[in-house]
mmCIF file of C-alpha atoms in Angstrom:
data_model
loop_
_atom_site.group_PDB
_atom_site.id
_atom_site.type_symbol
_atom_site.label_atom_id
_atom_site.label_comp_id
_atom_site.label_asym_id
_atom_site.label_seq_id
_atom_site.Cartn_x
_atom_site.Cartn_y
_atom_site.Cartn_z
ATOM 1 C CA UNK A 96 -39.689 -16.815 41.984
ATOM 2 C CA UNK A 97 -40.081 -15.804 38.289
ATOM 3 C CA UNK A 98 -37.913 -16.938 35.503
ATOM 4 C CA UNK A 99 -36.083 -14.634 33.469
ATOM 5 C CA UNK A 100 -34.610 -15.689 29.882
ATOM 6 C CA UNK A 101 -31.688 -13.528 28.595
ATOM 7 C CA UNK A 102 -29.679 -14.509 25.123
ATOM 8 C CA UNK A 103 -26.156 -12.720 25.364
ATOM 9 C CA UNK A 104 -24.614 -12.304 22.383
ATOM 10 C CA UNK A 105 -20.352 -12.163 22.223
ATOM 11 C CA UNK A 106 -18.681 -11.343 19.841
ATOM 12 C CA UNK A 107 -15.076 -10.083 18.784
ATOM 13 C CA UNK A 108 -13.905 -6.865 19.235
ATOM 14 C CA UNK A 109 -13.532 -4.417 16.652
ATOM 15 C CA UNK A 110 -10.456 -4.469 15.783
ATOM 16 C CA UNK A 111 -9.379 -7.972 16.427
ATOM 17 C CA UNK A 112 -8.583 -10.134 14.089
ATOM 18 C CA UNK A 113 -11.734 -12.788 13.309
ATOM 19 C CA UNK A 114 -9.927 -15.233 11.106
ATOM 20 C CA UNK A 115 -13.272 -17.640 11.711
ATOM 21 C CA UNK A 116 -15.130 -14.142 9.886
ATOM 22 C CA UNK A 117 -12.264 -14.228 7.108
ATOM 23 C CA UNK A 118 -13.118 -17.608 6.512
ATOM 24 C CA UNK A 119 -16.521 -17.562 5.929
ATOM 25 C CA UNK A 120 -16.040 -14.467 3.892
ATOM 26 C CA UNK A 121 -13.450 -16.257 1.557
ATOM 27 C CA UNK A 122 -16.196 -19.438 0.885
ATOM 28 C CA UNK A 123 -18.908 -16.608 -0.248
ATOM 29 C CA UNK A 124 -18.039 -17.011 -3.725
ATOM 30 C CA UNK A 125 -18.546 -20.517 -3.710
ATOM 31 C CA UNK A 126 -22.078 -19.882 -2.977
ATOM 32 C CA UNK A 127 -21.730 -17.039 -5.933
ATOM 33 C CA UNK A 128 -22.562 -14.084 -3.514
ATOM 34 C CA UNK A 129 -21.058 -11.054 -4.379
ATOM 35 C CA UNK A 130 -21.000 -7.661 -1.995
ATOM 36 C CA UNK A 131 -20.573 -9.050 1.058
ATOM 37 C CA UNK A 132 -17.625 -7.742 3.520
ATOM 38 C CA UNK A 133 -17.155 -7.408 7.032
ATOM 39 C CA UNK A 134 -17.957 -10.837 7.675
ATOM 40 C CA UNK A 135 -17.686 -11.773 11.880
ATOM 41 C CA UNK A 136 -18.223 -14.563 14.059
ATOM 42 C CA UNK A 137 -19.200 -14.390 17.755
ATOM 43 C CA UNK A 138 -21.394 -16.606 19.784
ATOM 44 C CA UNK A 139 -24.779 -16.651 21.066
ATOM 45 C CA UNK A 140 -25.376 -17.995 24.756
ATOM 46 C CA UNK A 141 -29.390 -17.883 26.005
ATOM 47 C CA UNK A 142 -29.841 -18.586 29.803
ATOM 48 C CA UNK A 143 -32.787 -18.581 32.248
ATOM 49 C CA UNK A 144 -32.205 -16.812 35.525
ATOM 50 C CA UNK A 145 -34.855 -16.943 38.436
ATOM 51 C CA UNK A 146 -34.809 -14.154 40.474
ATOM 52 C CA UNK A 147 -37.534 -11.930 42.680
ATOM 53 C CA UNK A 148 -36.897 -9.493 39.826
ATOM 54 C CA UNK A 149 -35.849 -8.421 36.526
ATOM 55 C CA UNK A 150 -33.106 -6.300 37.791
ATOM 56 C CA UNK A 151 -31.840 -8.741 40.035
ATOM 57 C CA UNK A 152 -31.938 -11.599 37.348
ATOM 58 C CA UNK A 153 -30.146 -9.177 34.846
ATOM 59 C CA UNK A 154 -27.110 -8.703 37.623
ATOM 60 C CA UNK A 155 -26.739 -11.707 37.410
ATOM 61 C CA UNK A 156 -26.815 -12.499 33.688
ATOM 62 C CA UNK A 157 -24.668 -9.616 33.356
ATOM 63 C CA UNK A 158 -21.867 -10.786 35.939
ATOM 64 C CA UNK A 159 -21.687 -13.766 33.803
ATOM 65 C CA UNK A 160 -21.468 -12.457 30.321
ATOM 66 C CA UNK A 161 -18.604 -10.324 32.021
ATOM 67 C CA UNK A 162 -16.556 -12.963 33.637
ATOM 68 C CA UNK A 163 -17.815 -16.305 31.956
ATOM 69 C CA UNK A 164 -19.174 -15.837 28.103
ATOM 70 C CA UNK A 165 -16.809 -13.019 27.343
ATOM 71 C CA UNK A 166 -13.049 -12.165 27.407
ATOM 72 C CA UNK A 167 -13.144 -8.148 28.240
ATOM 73 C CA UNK A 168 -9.854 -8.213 26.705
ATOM 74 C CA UNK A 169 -11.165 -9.279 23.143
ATOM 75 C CA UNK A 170 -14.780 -9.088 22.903
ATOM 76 C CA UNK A 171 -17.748 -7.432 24.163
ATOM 77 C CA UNK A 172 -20.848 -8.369 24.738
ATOM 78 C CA UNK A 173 -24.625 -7.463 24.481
ATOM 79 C CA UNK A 174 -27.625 -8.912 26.869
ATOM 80 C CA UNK A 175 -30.774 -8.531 25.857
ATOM 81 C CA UNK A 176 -34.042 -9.589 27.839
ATOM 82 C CA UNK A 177 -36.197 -12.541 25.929
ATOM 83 C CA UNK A 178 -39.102 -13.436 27.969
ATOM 84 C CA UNK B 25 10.978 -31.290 45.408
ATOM 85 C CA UNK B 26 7.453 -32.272 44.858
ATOM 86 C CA UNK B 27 5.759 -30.586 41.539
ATOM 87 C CA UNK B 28 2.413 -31.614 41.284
ATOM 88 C CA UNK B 29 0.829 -32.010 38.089
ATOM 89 C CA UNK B 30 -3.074 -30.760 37.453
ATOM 90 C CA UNK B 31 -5.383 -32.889 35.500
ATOM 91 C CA UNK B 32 -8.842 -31.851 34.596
ATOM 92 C CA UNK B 33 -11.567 -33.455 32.377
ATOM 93 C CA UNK B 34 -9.734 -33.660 28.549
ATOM 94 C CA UNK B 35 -5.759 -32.541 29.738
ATOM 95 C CA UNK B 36 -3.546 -35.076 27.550
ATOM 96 C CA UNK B 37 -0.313 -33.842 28.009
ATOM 97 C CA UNK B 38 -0.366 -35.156 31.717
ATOM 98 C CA UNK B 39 1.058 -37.972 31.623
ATOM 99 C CA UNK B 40 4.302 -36.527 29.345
ATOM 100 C CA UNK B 41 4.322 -33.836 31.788
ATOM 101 C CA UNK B 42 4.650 -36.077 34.869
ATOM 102 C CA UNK B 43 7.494 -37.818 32.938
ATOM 103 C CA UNK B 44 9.664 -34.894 32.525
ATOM 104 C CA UNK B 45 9.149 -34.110 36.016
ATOM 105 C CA UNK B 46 10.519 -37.303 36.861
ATOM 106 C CA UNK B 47 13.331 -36.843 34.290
ATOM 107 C CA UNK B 48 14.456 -33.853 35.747
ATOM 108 C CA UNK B 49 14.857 -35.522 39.355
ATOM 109 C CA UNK B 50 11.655 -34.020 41.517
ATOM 110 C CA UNK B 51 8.974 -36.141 42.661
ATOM 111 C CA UNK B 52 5.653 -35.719 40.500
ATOM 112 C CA UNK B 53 1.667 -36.116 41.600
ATOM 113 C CA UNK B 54 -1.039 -35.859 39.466
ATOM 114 C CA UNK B 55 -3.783 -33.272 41.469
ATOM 115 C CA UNK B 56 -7.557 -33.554 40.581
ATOM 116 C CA UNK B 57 -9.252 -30.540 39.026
ATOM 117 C CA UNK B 58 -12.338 -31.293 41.612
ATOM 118 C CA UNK B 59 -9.789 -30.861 44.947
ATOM 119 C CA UNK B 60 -8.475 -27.610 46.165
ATOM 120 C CA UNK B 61 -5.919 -29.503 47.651
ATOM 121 C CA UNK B 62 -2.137 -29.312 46.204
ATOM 122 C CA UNK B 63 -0.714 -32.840 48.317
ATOM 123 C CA UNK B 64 2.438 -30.606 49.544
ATOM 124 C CA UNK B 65 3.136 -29.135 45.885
ATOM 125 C CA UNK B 66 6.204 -27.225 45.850
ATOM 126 C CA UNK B 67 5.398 -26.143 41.883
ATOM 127 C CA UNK B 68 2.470 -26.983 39.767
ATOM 128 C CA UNK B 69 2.546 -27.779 36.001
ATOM 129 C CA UNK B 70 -0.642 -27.221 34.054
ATOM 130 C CA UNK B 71 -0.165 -29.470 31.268
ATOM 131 C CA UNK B 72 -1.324 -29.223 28.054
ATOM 132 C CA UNK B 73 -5.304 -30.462 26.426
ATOM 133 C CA UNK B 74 -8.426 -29.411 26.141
ATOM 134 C CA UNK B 75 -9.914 -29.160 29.697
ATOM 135 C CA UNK B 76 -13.053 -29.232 29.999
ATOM 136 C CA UNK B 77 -13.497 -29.641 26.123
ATOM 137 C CA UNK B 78 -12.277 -26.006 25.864
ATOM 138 C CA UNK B 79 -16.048 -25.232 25.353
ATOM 139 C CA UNK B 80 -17.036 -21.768 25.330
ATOM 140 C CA UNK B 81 -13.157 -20.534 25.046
ATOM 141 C CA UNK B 82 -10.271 -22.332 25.817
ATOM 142 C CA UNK B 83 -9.361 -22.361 29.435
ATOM 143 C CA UNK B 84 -12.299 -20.527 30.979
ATOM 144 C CA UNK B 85 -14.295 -23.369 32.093
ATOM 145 C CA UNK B 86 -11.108 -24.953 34.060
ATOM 146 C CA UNK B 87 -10.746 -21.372 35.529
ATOM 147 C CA UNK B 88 -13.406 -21.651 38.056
ATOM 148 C CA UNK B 89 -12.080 -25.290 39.327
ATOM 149 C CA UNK B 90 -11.527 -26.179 43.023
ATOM 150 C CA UNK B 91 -7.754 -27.023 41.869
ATOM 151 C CA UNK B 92 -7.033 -23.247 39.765
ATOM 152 C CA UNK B 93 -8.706 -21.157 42.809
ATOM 153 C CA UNK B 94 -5.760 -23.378 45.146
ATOM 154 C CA UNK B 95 -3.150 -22.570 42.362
ATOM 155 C CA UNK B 96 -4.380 -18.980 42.375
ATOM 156 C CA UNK B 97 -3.481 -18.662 45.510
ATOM 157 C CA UNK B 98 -0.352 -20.330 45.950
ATOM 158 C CA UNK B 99 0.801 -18.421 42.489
ATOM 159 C CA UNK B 100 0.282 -15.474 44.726
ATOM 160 C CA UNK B 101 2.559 -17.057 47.708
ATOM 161 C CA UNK B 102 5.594 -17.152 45.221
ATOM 162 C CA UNK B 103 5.114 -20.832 44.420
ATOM 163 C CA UNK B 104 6.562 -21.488 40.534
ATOM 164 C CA UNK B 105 3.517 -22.633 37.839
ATOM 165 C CA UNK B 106 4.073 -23.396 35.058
ATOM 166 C CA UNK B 107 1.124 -23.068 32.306
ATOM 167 C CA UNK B 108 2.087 -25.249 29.045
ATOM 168 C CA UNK B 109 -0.506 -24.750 25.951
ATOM 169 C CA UNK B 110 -3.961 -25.137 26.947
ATOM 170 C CA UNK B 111 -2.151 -24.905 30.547
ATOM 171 C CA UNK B 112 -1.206 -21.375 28.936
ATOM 172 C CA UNK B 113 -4.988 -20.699 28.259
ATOM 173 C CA UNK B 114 -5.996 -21.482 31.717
ATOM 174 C CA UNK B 115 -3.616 -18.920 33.138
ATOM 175 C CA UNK B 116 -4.295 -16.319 30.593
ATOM 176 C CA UNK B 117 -8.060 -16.614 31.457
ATOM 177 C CA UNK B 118 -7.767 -16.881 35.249
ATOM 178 C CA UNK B 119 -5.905 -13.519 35.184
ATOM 179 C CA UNK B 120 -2.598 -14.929 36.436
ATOM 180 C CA UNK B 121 -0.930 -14.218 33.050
ATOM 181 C CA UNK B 122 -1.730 -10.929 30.855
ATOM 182 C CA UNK B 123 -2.972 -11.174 27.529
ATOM 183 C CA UNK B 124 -5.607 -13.798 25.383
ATOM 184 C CA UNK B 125 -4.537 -16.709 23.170
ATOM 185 C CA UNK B 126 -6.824 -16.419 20.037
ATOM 186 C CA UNK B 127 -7.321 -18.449 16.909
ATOM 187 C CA UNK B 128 -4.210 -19.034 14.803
ATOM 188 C CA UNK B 129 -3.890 -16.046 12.403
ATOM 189 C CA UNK B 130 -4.102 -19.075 9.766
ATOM 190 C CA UNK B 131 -7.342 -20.999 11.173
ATOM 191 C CA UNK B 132 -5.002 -23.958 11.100
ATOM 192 C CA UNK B 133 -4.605 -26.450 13.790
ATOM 193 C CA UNK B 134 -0.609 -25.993 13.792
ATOM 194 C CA UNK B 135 1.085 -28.784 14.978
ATOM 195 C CA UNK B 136 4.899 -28.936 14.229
ATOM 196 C CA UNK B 137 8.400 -28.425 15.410
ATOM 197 C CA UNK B 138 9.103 -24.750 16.283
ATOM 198 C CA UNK B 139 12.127 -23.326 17.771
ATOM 199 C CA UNK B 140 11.998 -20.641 20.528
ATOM 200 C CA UNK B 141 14.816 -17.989 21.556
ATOM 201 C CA UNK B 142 15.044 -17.564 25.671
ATOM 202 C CA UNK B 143 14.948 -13.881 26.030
ATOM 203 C CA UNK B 144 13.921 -14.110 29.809
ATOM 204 C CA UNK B 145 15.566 -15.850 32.398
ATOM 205 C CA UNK B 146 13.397 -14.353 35.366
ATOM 206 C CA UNK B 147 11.409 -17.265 36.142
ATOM 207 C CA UNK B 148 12.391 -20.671 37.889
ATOM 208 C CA UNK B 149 12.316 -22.671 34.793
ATOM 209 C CA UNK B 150 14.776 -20.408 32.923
ATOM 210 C CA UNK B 151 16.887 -19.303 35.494
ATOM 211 C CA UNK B 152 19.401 -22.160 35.155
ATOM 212 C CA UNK B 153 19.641 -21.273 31.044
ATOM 213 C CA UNK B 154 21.471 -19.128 29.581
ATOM 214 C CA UNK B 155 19.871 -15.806 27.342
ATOM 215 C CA UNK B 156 19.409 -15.974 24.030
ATOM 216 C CA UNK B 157 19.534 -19.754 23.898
ATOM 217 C CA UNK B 158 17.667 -21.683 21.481
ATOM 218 C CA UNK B 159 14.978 -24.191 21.709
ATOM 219 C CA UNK B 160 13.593 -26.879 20.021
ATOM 220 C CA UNK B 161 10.279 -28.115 20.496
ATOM 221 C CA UNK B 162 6.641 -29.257 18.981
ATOM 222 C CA UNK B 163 3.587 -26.824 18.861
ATOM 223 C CA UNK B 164 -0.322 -28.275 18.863
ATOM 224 C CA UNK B 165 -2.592 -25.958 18.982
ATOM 225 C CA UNK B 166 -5.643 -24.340 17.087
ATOM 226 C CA UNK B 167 -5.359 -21.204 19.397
ATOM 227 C CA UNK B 168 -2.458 -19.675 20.495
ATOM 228 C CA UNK B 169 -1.920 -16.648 18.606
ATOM 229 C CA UNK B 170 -0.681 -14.694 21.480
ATOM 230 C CA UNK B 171 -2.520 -11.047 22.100
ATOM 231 C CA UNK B 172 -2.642 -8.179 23.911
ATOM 232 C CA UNK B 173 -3.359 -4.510 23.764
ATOM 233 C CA UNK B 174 -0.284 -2.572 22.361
ATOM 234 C CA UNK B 175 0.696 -0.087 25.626
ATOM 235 C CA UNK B 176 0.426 -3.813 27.823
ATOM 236 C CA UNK B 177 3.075 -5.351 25.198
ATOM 237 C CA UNK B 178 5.255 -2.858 25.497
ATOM 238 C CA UNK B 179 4.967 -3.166 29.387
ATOM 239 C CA UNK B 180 5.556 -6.477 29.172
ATOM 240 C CA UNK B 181 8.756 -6.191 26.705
ATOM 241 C CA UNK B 182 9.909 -3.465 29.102
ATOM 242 C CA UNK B 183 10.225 -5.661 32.402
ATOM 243 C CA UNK B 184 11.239 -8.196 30.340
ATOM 244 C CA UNK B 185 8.343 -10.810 30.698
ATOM 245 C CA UNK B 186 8.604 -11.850 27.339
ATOM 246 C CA UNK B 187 10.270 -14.871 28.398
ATOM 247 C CA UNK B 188 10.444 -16.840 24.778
ATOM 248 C CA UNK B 189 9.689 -15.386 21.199
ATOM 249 C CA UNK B 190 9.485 -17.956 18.146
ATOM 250 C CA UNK B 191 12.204 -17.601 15.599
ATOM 251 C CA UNK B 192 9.231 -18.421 12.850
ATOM 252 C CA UNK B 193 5.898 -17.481 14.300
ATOM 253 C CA UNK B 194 3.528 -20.503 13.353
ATOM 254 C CA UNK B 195 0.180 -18.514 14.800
ATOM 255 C CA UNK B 196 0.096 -14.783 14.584
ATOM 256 C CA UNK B 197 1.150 -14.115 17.719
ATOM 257 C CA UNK B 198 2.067 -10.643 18.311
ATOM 258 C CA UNK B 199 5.278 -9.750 18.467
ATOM 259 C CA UNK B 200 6.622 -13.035 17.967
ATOM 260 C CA UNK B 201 5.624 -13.906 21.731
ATOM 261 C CA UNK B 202 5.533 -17.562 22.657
ATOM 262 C CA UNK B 203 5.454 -17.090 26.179
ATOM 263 C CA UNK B 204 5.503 -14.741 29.026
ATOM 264 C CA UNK B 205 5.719 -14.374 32.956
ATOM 265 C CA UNK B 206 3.589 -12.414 35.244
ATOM 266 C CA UNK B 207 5.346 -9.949 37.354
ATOM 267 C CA UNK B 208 7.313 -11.524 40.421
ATOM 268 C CA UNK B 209 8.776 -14.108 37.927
ATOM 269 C CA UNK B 210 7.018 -17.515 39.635
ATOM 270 C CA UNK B 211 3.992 -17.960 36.906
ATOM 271 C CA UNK B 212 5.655 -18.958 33.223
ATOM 272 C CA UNK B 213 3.239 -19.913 30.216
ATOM 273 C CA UNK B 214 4.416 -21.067 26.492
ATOM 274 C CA UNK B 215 2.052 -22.548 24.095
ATOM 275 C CA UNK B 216 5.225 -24.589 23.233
ATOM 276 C CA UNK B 217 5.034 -27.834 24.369
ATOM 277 C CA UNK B 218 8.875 -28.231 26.715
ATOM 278 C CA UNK B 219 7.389 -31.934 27.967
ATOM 279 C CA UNK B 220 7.153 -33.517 24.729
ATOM 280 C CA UNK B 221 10.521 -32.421 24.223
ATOM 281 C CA UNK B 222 12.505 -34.334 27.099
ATOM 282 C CA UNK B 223 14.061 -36.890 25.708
ATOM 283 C CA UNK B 224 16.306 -37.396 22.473
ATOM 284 C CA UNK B 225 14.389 -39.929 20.986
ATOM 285 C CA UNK B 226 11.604 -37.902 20.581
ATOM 286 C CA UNK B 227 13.354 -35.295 18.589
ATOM 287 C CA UNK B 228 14.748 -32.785 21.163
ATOM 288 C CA UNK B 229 15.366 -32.962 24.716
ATOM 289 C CA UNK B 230 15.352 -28.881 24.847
ATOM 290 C CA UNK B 231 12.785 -29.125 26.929
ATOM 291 C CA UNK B 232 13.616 -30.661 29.825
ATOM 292 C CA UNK B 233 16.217 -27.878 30.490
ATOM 293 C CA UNK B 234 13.012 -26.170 31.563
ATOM 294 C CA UNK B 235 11.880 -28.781 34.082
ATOM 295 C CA UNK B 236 15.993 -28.687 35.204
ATOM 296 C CA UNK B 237 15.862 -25.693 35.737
ATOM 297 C CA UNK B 238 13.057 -25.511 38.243
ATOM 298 C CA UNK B 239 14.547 -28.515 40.371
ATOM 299 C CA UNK B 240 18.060 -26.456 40.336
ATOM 300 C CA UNK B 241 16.030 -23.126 41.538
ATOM 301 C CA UNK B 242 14.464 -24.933 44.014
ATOM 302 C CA UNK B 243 17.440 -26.476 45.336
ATOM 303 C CA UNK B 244 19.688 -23.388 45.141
ATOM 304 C CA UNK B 245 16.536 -21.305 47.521
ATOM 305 C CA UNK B 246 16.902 -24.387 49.417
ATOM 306 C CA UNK B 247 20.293 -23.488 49.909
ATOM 307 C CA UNK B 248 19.805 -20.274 50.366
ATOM 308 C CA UNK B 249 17.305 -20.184 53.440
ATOM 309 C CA UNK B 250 19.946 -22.927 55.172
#
């Protein structure tokens, strides 16, 4: 069976408060950067699925960005198809 | 009354939780995160750490354990659990209790004395207290800032599963919420920590009233079905 890699990408939803994002944002000026807002943090998770097929092996990436990598409740996620 | 207490790879808070079961007259067991079996539980404590090295978020990876898919089901028999900080987590993840503990509002590890006011007694552990009470007891956490979506807060505030609300909010959490119940009253989390609380010398012995007031529940449905 063929392997599948898929990186899904998590990260907080809008609205929720990110106070890893505000962080980062607030050390900016120690690096003297000016102009940058709207900093967030998420999280990256890259996985290799074997499966007959690409559909099948994205089911199941997707099933567990759904119930493992993310929290519905306060972050989404998007999974995207490497190799 | 046998309460059995979980332990999974990185829970610390087992061993004080196993003593305030003790204190409070019932018999304790410590149950293995790899075994689906509860040794006779009549209530299980999920005590407070970082299980499983809270990798990926904090309480998801103990979710999918032998021991929380046994708990998951008893929780759904009626059988009291109680969820204490990362305990909390574990139960907020698995779907058992509403809502998400995030980061602290602060990014602070907070770990201090807080005190709590009761504002639910419909669980086992608070049934035996009475409303409005306050509590002392120590916080240590890096997320518990309590959250949910505003229409599922109000639910919650309207059947009264808001069991305890900080009197100075050391997270963020919404609405002042420490800790909450699911519907039929049996599943309790606090990000509070009651068991290192049971005992004067420590500071406060608030929380043992908790632990009391699970053996005294027991005992009075004891009474009850004789």
């Amino acid at each position: 069976m063929p392997d599948f890699r898929f990186a899904v990408a998590v990260m907080p939803k809008p609205g929720i408060l990110d106070p890893q994002g505000r962080a980062v944002e607030q050390s900016l000026g120690h690096l003297d950067v000016e102009g940058v807002h709207d900093v967030r943090v998420g999280r990256r998770v890259e996985l290799t699925v074997q499966a007959p097929g690409e559909e099948a092996a994205r089911a199941v990436a997707a099933r567990l960005a759904e119930e493992l990598f993310s929290n519905p409740l306060i972050e989404t996620y998007a999974l995207e198809l490497l190799a | 009354m046998r309460v059995g207490v979980v332990r999974f790879p990185g829970s610390n808070c087992d061993a004080d939780a196993y003593h305030a079961v003790e204190l409070a007259g019932a018999e304790a067991v410590y149950l293995w995160h790899e075994e689906a079996d509860l040794h006779g539980s009549d209530a299980v404590v999920l005590p407070g750490g970082f299980a499983y090295g809270d990798y990926l978020r904090a309480g998801v990876l103990a979710r999918f354990s032998p021991i929380m898919r046994s708990v998951a089901v008893a929780a759904g028999r009626g059988v009291p659990v109680l969820g204490i900080c990362n305990g909390f987590q574990v139960l907020a993840e698995a779907g058992l209790l509403p809502g998400a503990l995030l980061r602290n509002e602060g990014l602070r590890f907070v770990h201090r004395w807080v005190a709590l006011r009761l504002e639910g007694r419909g669980t086992p552990f608070t049934a035996a207290l009475p409303e409005g009470i306050v509590l002392r007891m120590p916080v240590a956490h890096g997320e518990g800032r309590y959250y949910d979506e505003p229409a599922r807060l109000d639910e919650l505030e309207r059947g009264g599963r808001v069991v305890f609300r900080y009197i100075d909010n050391p997270n963020g959490s919404l609405r002042d919420i420490a800790g909450v119940r699911n519907e039929a009253g049996n599943v309790l989390g606090l990000m509070p920590h009651p068991e290192r609380a049971d005992e004067p010398l420590l500071g406060s012995a608030d929380g043992l009233l908790l632990f009391r007031s699970l053996v005294e529940s027991a005992a009075a449905m004891m009474g009850a079905r004789r």
